[in-house]
GROMACS .gro file of C-alpha atoms in nm:
model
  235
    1UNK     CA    1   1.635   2.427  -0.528
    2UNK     CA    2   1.980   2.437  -0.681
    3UNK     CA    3   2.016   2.704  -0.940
    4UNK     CA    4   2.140   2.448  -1.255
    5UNK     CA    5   1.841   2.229  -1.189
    6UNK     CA    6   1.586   2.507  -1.182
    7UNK     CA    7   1.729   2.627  -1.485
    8UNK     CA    8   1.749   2.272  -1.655
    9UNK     CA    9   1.401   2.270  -1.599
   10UNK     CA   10   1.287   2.590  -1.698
   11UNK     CA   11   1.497   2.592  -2.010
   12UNK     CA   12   1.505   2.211  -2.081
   13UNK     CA   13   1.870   2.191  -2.137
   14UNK     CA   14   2.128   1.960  -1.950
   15UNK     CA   15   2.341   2.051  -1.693
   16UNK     CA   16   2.647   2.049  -1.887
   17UNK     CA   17   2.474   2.333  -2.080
   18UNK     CA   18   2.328   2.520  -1.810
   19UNK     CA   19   2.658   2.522  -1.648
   20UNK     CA   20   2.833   2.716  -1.983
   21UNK     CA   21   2.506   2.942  -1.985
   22UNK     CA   22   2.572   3.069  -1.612
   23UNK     CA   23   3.014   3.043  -1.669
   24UNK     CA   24   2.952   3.319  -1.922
   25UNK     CA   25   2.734   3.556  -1.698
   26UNK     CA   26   2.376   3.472  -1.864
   27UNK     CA   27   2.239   3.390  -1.603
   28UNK     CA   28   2.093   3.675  -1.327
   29UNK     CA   29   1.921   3.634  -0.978
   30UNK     CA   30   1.792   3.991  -0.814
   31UNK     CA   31   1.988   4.122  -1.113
   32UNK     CA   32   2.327   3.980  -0.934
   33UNK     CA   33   2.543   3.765  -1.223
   34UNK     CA   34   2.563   3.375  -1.077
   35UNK     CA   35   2.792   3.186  -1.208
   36UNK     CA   36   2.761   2.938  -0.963
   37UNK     CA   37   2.534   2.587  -1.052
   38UNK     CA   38   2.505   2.514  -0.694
   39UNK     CA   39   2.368   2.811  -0.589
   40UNK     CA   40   2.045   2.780  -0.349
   41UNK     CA   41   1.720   2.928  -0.490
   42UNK     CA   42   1.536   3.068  -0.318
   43UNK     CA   43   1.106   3.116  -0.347
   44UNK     CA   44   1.092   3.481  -0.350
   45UNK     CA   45   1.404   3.537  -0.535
   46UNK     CA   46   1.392   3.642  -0.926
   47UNK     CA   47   1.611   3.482  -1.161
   48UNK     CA   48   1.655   3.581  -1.556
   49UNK     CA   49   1.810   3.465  -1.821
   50UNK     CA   50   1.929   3.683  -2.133
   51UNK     CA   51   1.741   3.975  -1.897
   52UNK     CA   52   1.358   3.727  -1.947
   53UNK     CA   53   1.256   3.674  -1.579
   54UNK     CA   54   1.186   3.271  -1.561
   55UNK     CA   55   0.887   3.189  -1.381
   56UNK     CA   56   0.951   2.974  -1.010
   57UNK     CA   57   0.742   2.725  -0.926
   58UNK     CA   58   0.554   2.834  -0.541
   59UNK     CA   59   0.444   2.539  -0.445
   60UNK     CA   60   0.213   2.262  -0.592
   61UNK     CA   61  -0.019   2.316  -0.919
   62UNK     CA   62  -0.333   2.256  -0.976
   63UNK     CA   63  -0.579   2.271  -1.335
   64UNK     CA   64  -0.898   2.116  -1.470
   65UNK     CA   65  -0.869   2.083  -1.870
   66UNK     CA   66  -1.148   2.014  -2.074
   67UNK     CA   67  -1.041   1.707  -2.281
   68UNK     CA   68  -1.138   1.679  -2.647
   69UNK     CA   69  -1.116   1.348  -2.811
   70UNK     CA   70  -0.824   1.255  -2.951
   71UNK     CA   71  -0.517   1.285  -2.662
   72UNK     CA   72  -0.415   1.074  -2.403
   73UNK     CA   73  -0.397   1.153  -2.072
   74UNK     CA   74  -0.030   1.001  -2.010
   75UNK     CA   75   0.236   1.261  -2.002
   76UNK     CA   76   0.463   1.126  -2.279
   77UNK     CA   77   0.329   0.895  -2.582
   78UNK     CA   78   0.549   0.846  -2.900
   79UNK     CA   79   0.219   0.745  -3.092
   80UNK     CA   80  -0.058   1.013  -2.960
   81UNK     CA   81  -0.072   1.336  -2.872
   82UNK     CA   82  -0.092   1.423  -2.527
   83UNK     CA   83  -0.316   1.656  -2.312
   84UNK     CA   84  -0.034   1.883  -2.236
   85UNK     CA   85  -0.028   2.019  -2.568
   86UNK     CA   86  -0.288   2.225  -2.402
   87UNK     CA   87  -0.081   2.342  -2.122
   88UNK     CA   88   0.086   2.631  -2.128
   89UNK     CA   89   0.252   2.640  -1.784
   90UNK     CA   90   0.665   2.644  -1.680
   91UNK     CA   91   0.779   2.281  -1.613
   92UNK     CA   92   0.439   2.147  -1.786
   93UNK     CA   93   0.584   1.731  -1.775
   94UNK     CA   94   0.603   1.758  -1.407
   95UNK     CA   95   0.224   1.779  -1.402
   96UNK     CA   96   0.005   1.419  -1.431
   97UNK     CA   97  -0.358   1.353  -1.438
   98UNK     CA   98  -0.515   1.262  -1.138
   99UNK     CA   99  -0.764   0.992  -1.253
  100UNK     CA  100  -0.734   0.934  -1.656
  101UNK     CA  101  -0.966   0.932  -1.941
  102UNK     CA  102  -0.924   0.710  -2.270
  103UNK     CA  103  -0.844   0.850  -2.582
  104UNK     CA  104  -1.174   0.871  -2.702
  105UNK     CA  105  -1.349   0.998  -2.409
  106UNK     CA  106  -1.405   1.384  -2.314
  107UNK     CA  107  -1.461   1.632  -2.080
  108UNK     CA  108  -1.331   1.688  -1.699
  109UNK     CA  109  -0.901   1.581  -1.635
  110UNK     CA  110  -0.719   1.728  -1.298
  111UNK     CA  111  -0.400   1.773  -1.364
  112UNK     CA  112  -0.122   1.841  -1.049
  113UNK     CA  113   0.226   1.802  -0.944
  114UNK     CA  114   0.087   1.695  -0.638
  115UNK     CA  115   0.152   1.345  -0.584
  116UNK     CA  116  -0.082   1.278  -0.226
  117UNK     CA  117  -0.375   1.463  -0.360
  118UNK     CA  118  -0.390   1.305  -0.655
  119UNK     CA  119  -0.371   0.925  -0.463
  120UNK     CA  120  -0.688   1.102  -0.285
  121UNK     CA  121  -0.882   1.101  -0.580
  122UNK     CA  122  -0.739   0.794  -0.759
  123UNK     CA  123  -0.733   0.543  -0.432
  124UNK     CA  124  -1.000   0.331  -0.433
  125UNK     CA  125  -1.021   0.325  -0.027
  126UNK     CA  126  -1.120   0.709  -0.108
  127UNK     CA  127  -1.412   0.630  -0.317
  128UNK     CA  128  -1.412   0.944  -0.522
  129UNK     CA  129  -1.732   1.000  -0.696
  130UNK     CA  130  -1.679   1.058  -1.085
  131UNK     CA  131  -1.983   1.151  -1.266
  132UNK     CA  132  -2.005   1.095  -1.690
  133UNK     CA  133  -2.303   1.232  -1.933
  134UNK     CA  134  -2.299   0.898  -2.174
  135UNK     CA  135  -2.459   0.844  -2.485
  136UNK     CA  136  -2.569   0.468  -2.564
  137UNK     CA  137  -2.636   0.305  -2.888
  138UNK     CA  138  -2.946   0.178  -2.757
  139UNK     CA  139  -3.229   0.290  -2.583
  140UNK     CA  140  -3.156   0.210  -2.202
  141UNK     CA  141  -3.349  -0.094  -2.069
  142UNK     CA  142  -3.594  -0.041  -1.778
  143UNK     CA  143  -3.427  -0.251  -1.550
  144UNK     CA  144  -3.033  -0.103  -1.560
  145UNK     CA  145  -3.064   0.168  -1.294
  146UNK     CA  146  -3.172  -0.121  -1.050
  147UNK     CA  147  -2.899  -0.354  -1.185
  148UNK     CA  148  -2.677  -0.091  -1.129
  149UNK     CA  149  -2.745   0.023  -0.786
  150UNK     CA  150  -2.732  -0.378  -0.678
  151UNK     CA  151  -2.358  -0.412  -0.884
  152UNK     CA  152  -2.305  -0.572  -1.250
  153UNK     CA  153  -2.051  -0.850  -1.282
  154UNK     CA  154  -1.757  -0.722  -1.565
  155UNK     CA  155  -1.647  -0.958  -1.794
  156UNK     CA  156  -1.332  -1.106  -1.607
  157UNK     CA  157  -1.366  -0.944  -1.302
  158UNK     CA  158  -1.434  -1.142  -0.978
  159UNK     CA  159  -1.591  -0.911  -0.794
  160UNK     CA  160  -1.893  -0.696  -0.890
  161UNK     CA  161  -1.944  -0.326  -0.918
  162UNK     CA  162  -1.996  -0.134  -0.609
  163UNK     CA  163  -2.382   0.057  -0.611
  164UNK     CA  164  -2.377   0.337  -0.876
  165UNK     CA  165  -2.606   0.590  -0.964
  166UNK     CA  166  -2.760   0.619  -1.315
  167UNK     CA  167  -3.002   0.897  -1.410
  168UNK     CA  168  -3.177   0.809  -1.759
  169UNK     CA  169  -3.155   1.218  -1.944
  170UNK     CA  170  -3.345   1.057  -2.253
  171UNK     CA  171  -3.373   0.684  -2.374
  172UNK     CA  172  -2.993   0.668  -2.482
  173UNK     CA  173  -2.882   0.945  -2.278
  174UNK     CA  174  -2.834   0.869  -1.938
  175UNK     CA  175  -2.543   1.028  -1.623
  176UNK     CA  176  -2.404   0.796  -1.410
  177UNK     CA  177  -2.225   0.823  -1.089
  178UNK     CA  178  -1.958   0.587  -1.020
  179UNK     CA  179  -1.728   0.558  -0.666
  180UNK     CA  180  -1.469   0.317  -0.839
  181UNK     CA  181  -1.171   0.349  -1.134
  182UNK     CA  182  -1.199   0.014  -1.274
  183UNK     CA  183  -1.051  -0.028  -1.636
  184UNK     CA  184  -1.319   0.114  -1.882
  185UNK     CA  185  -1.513   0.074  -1.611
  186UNK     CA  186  -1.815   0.270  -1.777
  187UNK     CA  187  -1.798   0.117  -2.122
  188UNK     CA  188  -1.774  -0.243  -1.991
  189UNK     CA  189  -2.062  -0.152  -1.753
  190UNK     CA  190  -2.293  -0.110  -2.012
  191UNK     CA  191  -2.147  -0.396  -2.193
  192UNK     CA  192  -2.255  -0.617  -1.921
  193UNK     CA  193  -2.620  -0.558  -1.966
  194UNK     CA  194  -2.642  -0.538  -2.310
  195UNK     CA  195  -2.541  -0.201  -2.412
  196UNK     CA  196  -2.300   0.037  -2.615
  197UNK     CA  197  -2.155   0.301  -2.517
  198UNK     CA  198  -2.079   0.558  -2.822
  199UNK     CA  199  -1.986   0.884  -2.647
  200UNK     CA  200  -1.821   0.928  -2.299
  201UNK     CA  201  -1.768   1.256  -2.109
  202UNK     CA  202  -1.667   1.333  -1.726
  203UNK     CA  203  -1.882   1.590  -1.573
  204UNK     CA  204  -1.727   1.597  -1.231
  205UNK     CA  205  -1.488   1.420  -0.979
  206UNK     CA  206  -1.592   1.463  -0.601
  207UNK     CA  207  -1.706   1.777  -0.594
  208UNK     CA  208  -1.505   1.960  -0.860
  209UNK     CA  209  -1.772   2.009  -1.198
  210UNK     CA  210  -1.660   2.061  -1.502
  211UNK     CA  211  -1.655   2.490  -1.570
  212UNK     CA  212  -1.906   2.587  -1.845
  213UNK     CA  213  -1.668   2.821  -1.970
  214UNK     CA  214  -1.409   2.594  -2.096
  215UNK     CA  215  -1.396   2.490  -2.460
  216UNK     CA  216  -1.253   2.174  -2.520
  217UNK     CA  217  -0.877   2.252  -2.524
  218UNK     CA  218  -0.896   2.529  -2.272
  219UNK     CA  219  -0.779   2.473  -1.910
  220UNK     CA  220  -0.800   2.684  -1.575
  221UNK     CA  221  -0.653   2.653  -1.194
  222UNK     CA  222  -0.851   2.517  -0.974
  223UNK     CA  223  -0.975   2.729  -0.647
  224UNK     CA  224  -0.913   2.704  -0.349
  225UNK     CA  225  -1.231   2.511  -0.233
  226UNK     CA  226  -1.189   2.294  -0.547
  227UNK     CA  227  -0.842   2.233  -0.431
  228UNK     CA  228  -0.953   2.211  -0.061
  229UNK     CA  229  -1.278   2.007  -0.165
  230UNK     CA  230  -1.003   1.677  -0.242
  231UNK     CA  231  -0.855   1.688   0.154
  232UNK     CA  232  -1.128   1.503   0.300
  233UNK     CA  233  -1.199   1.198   0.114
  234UNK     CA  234  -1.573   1.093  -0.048
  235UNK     CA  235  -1.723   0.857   0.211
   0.00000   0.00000   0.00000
């Protein structure tokens, strides 16, 4: 990477600026003055600023963030807040969520600058299992999990549902498993037989759960066999 753009990003100035930071010897890689924008980076190489090391980016990035209500999941809203208020990482608006939650829905968002692993989960020839706890306004009628498995028809969709898995928890508690992204698919799900959802939260996505440990707010990397787990798409 060129040394003004790494330093654009990292210090989310423009060029023009970066380029009067680095004329007037700011700017330091392995403690050598560069005065030079188009100077190649290098991945192992150390480069300060004012004497702070900045932090280079190794390669792609990947999190799970517990999402509280209240924040959307796009990277850049000018009426809501977004979920990288949470993210305290270099470069955070290069990182999207892979698979989004509404505004008003909670729990499990993967966020990554990695474009193709993200289309893994998101792709609907990939039929990534996403799992959600949800709590109903009524008590669940007898005959949904059947309905369910056999596909619902969504208010102007032509096609129905593909066979999901619903676990009844208590009467208006219930998990289910769907293998689809359809818009709202969940709440209009329960809309088509009758039902209302009033709470929404994502437990898992293939076969990456949602960490105990997290608050809502708090975020982690994922490991390496949650990262791995993504390669070979849910059949």
């Amino acid at each position: 990477m060129r040394l003004d753009k790494f330093l654009s990003q990292q210090l989310g100035i423009s060029r023009n600026d970066v380029g009067r930071e680095l004329r007037v010897g700011r700017v330091t890689v392995d403690d050598e003055i560069i005065k030079a924008g188009a100077y190649k980076l290098k991945p192992e190489q150390q480069v300060a600023y004012d004497g702070t090391v900045l932090q280079q980016l190794s390669g792609p990035r990947y999190f799970m963030l517990n999402k509280p209500q209240g924040y959307v999941c796009s990277t850049d809203d000018p009426s809501n807040p977004t979920i990288l208020y949470f993210i305290d990482e270099p470069v955070a608006h290069k990182l999207h969520s892979a698979g989004r939650l509404d505004i008003d829905t909670t729990g499990l968002v993967l966020l990554t600058d990695d474009g193709q692993w993200s289309h893994r989960i998101t792709s609907p020839k990939h039929h990534c299992e996403k799992t959600y706890l949800v709590t109903l306004e009524q008590a669940i009628s007898e005959d949904t999990e059947e309905k369910f498995l056999a596909g619902v028809q969504l208010n102007g969709e032509k096609t129905v549902t593909k066979p999901a898995k619903l676990e009844i928890i208590e009467p208006q508690l219930v998990r289910l498993t769907i293998s689809e992204g359809r818009y709202h698919q969940v709440k209009r799900m329960f809309a088509a037989v009758g039902n209302h959802v009033v709470e929404l939260h994502r437990e898992r996505i293939g076969e990456i759960y949602l960490d105990a440990q997290l608050e809502p707010g708090e975020y982690r990397a994922l490991t390496e066999s949650e990262i791995n787990s993504i390669q070979t798409p849910t059949l």
